[in-house]
Short mmCIF file of C-alpha atoms in Angstrom, two decimals:
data_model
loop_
_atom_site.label_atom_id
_atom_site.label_comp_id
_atom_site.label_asym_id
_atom_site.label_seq_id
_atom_site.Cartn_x
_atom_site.Cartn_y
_atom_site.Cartn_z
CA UNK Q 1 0.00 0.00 0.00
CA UNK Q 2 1.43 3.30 -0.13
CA UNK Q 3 1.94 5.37 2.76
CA UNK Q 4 -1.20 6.04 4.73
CA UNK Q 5 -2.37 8.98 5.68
CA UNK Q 6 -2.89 9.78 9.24
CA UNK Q 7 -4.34 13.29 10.78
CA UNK Q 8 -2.75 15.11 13.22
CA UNK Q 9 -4.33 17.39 15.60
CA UNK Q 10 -2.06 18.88 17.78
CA UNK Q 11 -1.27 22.90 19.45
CA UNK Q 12 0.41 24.83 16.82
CA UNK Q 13 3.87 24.98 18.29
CA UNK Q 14 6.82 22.90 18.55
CA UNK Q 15 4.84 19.80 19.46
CA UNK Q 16 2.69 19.37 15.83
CA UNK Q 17 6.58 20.22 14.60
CA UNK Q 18 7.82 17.25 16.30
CA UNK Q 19 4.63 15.08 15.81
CA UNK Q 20 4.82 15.50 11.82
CA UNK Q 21 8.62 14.31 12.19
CA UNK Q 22 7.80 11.44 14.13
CA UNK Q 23 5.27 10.02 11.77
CA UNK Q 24 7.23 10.42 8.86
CA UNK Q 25 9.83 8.52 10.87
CA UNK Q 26 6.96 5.68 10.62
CA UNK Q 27 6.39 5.95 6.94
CA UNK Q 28 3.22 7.62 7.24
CA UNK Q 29 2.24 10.68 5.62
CA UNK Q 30 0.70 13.03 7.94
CA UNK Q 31 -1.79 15.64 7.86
CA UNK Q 32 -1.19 18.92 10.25
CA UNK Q 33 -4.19 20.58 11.55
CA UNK Q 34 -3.30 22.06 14.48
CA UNK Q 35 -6.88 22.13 16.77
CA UNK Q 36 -5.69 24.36 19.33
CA UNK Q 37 -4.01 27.59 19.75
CA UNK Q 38 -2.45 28.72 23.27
CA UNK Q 39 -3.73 32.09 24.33
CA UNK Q 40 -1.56 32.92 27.42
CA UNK Q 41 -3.28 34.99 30.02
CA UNK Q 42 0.12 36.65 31.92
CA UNK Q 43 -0.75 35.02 35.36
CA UNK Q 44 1.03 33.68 37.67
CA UNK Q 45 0.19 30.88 40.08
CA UNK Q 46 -0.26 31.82 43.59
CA UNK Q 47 1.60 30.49 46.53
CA UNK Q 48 0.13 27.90 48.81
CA UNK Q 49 1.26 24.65 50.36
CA UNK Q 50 0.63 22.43 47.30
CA UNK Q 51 0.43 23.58 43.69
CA UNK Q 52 -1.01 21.41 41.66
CA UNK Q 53 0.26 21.01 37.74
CA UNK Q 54 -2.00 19.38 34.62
CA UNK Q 55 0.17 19.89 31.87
CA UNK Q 56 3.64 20.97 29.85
CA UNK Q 57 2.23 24.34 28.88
CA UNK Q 58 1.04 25.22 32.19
CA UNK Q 59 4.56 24.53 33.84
CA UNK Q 60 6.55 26.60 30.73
CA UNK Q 61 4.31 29.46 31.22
CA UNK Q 62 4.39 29.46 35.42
CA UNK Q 63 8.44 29.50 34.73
CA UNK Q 64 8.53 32.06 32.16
CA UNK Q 65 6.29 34.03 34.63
CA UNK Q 66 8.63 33.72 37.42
CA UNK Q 67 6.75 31.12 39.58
CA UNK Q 68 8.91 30.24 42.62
CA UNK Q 69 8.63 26.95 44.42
CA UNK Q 70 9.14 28.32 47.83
CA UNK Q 71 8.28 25.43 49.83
CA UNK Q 72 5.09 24.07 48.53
CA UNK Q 73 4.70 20.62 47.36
CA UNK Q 74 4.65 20.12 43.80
CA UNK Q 75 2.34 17.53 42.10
CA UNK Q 76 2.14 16.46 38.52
CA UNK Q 77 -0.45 14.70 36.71
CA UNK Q 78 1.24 12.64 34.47
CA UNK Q 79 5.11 11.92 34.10
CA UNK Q 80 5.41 14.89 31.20
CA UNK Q 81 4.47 17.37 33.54
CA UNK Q 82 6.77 15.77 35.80
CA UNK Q 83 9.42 16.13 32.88
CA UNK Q 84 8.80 19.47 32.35
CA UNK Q 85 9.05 20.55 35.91
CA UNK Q 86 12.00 19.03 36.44
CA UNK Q 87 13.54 20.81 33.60
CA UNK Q 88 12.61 24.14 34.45
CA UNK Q 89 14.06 23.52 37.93
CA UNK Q 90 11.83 22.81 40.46
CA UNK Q 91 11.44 19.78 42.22
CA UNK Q 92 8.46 17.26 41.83
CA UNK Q 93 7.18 15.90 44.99
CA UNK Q 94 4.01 14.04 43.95
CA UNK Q 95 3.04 12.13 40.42
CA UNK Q 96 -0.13 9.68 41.15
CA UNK Q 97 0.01 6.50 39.64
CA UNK Q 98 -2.97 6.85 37.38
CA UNK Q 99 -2.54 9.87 35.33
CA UNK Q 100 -5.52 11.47 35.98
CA UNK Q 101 -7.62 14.57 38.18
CA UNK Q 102 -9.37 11.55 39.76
CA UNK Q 103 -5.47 9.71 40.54
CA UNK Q 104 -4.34 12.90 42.07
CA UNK Q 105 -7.40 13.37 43.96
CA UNK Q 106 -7.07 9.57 45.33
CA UNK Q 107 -2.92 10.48 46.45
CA UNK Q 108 -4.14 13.53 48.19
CA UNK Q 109 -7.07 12.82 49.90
CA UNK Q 110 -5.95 12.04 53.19
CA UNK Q 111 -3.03 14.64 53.61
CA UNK Q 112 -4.69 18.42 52.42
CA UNK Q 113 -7.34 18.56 55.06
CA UNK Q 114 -6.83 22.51 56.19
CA UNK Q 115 -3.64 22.61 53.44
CA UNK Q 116 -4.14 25.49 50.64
CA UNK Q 117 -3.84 24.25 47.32
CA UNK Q 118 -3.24 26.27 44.17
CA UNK Q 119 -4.42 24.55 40.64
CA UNK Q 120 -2.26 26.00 37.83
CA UNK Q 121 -3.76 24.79 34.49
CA UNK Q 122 -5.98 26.18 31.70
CA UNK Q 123 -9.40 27.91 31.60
CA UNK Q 124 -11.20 24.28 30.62
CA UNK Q 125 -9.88 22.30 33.31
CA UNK Q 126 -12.56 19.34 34.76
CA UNK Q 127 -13.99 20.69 37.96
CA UNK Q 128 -13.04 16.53 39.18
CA UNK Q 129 -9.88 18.37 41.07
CA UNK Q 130 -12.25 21.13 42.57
CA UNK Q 131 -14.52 19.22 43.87
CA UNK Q 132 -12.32 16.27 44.79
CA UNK Q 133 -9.61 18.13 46.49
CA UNK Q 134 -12.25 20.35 48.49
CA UNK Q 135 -14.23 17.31 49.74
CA UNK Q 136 -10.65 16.42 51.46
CA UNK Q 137 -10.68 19.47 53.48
CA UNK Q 138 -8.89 21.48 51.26
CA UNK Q 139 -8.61 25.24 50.63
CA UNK Q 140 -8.43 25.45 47.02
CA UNK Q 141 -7.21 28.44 44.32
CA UNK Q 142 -7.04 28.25 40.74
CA UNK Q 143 -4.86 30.59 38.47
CA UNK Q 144 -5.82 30.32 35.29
CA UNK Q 145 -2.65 30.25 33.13
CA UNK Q 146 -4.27 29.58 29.16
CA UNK Q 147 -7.16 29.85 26.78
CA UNK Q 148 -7.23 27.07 24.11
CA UNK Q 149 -8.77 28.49 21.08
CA UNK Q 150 -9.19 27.21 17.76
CA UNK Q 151 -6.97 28.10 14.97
CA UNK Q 152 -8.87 30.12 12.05
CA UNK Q 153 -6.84 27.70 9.93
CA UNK Q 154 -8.35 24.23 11.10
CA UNK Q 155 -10.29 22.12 9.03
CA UNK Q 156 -8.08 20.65 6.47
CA UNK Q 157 -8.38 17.06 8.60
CA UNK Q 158 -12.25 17.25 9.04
CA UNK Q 159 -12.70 17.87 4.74
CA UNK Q 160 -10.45 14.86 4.25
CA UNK Q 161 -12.16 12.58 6.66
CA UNK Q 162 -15.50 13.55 5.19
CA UNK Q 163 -14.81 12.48 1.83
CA UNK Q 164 -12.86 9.21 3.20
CA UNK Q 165 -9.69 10.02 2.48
CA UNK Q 166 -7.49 9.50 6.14
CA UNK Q 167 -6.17 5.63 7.41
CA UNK Q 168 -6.33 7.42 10.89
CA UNK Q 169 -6.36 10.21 12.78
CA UNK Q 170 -5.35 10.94 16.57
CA UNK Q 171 -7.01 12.53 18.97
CA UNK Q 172 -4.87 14.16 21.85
CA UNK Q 173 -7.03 15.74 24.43
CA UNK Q 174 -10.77 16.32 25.01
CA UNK Q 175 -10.80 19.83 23.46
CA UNK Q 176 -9.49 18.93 20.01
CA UNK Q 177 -12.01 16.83 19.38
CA UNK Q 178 -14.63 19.42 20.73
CA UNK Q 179 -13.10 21.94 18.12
CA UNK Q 180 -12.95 19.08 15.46
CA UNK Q 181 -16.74 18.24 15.69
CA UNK Q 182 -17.37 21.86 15.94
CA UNK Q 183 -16.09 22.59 12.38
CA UNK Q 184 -17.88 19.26 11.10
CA UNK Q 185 -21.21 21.08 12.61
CA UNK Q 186 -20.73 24.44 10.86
CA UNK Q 187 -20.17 22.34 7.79
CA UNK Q 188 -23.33 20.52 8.23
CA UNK Q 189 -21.30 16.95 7.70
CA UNK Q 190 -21.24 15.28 11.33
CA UNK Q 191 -23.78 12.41 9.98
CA UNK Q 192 -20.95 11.83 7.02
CA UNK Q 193 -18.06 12.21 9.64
CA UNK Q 194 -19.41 9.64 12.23
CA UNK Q 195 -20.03 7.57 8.49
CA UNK Q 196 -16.84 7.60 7.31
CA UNK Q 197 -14.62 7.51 10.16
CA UNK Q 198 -16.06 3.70 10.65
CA UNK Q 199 -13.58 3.11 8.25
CA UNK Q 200 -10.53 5.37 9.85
CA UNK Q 201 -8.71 4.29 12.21
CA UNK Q 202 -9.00 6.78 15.35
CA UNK Q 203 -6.65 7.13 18.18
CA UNK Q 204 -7.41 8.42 21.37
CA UNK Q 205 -4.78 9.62 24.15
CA UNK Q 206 -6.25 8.59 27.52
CA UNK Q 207 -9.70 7.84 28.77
CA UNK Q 208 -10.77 12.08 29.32
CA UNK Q 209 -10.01 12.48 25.38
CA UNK Q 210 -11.92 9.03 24.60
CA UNK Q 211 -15.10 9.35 26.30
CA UNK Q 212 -14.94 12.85 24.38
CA UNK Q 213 -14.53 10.80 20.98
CA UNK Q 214 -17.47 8.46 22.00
CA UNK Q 215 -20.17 11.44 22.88
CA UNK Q 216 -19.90 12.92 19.56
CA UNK Q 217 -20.93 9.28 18.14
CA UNK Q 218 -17.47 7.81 16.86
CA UNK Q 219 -15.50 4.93 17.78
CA UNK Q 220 -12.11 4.81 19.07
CA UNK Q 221 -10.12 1.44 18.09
CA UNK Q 222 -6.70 2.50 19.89
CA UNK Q 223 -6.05 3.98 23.16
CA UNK Q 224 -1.89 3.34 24.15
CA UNK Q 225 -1.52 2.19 27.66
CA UNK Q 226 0.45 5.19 28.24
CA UNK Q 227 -0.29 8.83 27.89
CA UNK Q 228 2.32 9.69 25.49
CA UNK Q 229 2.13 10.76 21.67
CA UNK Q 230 4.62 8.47 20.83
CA UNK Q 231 3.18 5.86 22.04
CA UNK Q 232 -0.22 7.07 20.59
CA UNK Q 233 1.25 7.26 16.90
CA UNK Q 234 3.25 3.91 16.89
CA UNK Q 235 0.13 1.91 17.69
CA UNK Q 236 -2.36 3.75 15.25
CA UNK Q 237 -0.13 3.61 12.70
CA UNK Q 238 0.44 -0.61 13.51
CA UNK Q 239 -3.14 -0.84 13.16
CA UNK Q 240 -3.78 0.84 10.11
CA UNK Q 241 -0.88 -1.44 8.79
CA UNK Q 242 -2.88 -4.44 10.10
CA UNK Q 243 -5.44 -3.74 8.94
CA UNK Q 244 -4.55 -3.55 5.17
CA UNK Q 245 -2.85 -6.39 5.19
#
């Protein structure tokens, strides 16, 4: 067969860079279209006992801000957060087990009861860590440290899966496939999407970004064990291989 083509969703900055490299490193020929745009919003987390961090973007732009440690316990959902932390010089104290608001939650419960606790993340975080962490006891803030809006120039991936034209596409968090469906509902073409991506194969990073997938109506065949992009590509592209065999 020749090289399939596989749809890639991801922010437009380094990381859809480094995602088209890595599937062209898999003999796949990929389709940028970039789902999400980072609006920064300048603030800068507040200090409390624990700070609490969801994701790669929200640790670069507490750093560039000038976010100091001073004491408080640093947690990370997921072990790229952890990463990222690490690099920009701060020390990691926490990192559940199960990658998720509902993991962190679970390793916290029984230790923030009268603690302050400062969520730095974006504007469309799950209230899960709200809720969760103030059922424990504790005092919680939340800077918000990014918008994700969607590019004026995303679509490309949504025309080419309507006519049938992707082997796969993946699906990295719940709000690029909000903003995907979105421009298949201005377009009047969901019923044709949900049609024709029975015969794509989707990937899904993580349960949050797959129950997202299944509300809209379209079924996921490959969710990695890990919450990595990596891990998400090789697998996709393995099926999509299988399944032209």
């Amino acid at each position: 067969m020749s090289q399939p083509t596989v749809a890639v969703l991801r922010p437009d900055d380094s990381r859809i860079v480094e995602a088209v490299e890595y599937l062209q490193s898999l003999d796949v020929s990929p389709i940028p279209d970039p789902m999400l745009a980072i609006t920064p919003t300048g603030q800068v987390p507040q200090h409390a006992d624990y700070c609490i961090f969801t994701s790669e973007t929200g640790v670069d732009l507490a750093a560039t801000a000038g976010w100091k440690q001073r004491g408080a316990t640093v947690c990370a959902v997921g072990d790229q957060t952890a990463t990222a932390l690490c690099n920009r010089g701060y020390s990691v104290d926490i990192v559940p087990s199960t990658f998720t608001s509902t993991g962190l939650v679970d390793e916290l419960f029984t230790d923030v009861e009268g603690q302050t606790v400062e969520l730095a993340r974006s504007a469309h975080g799950s209230e899960v860590l709200v809720e969760g962490l103030e059922a424990a006891g504790a005092i919680v803030t939340e800077t918000c440290l990014y918008r994700l809006e969607r590019p004026e120039t995303a679509g490309q991936s949504v025309s080419l899966a309507v006519d049938g034209k992707l082997d796969g596409i993946l699906f990295t968090s719940p709000k690029t496939v909000e903003h995907f469906v979105q421009i298949a509902t201005e377009r009047d073409a969901v019923a044709a999407l949900q049609r024709e991506l029975e015969e794509t194969i989707v990937g899904a990073i993580g349960a949050p970004t797959k129950r997202a997938v299944d509300k809209h109506g379209i079924a996921v065949d490959v969710m990695p064990d890990t919450v990595g992009f990596t891990q998400l590509a090789e697998v996709t592209v393995r099926r999509i291989l299988d399944t032209h065999q």
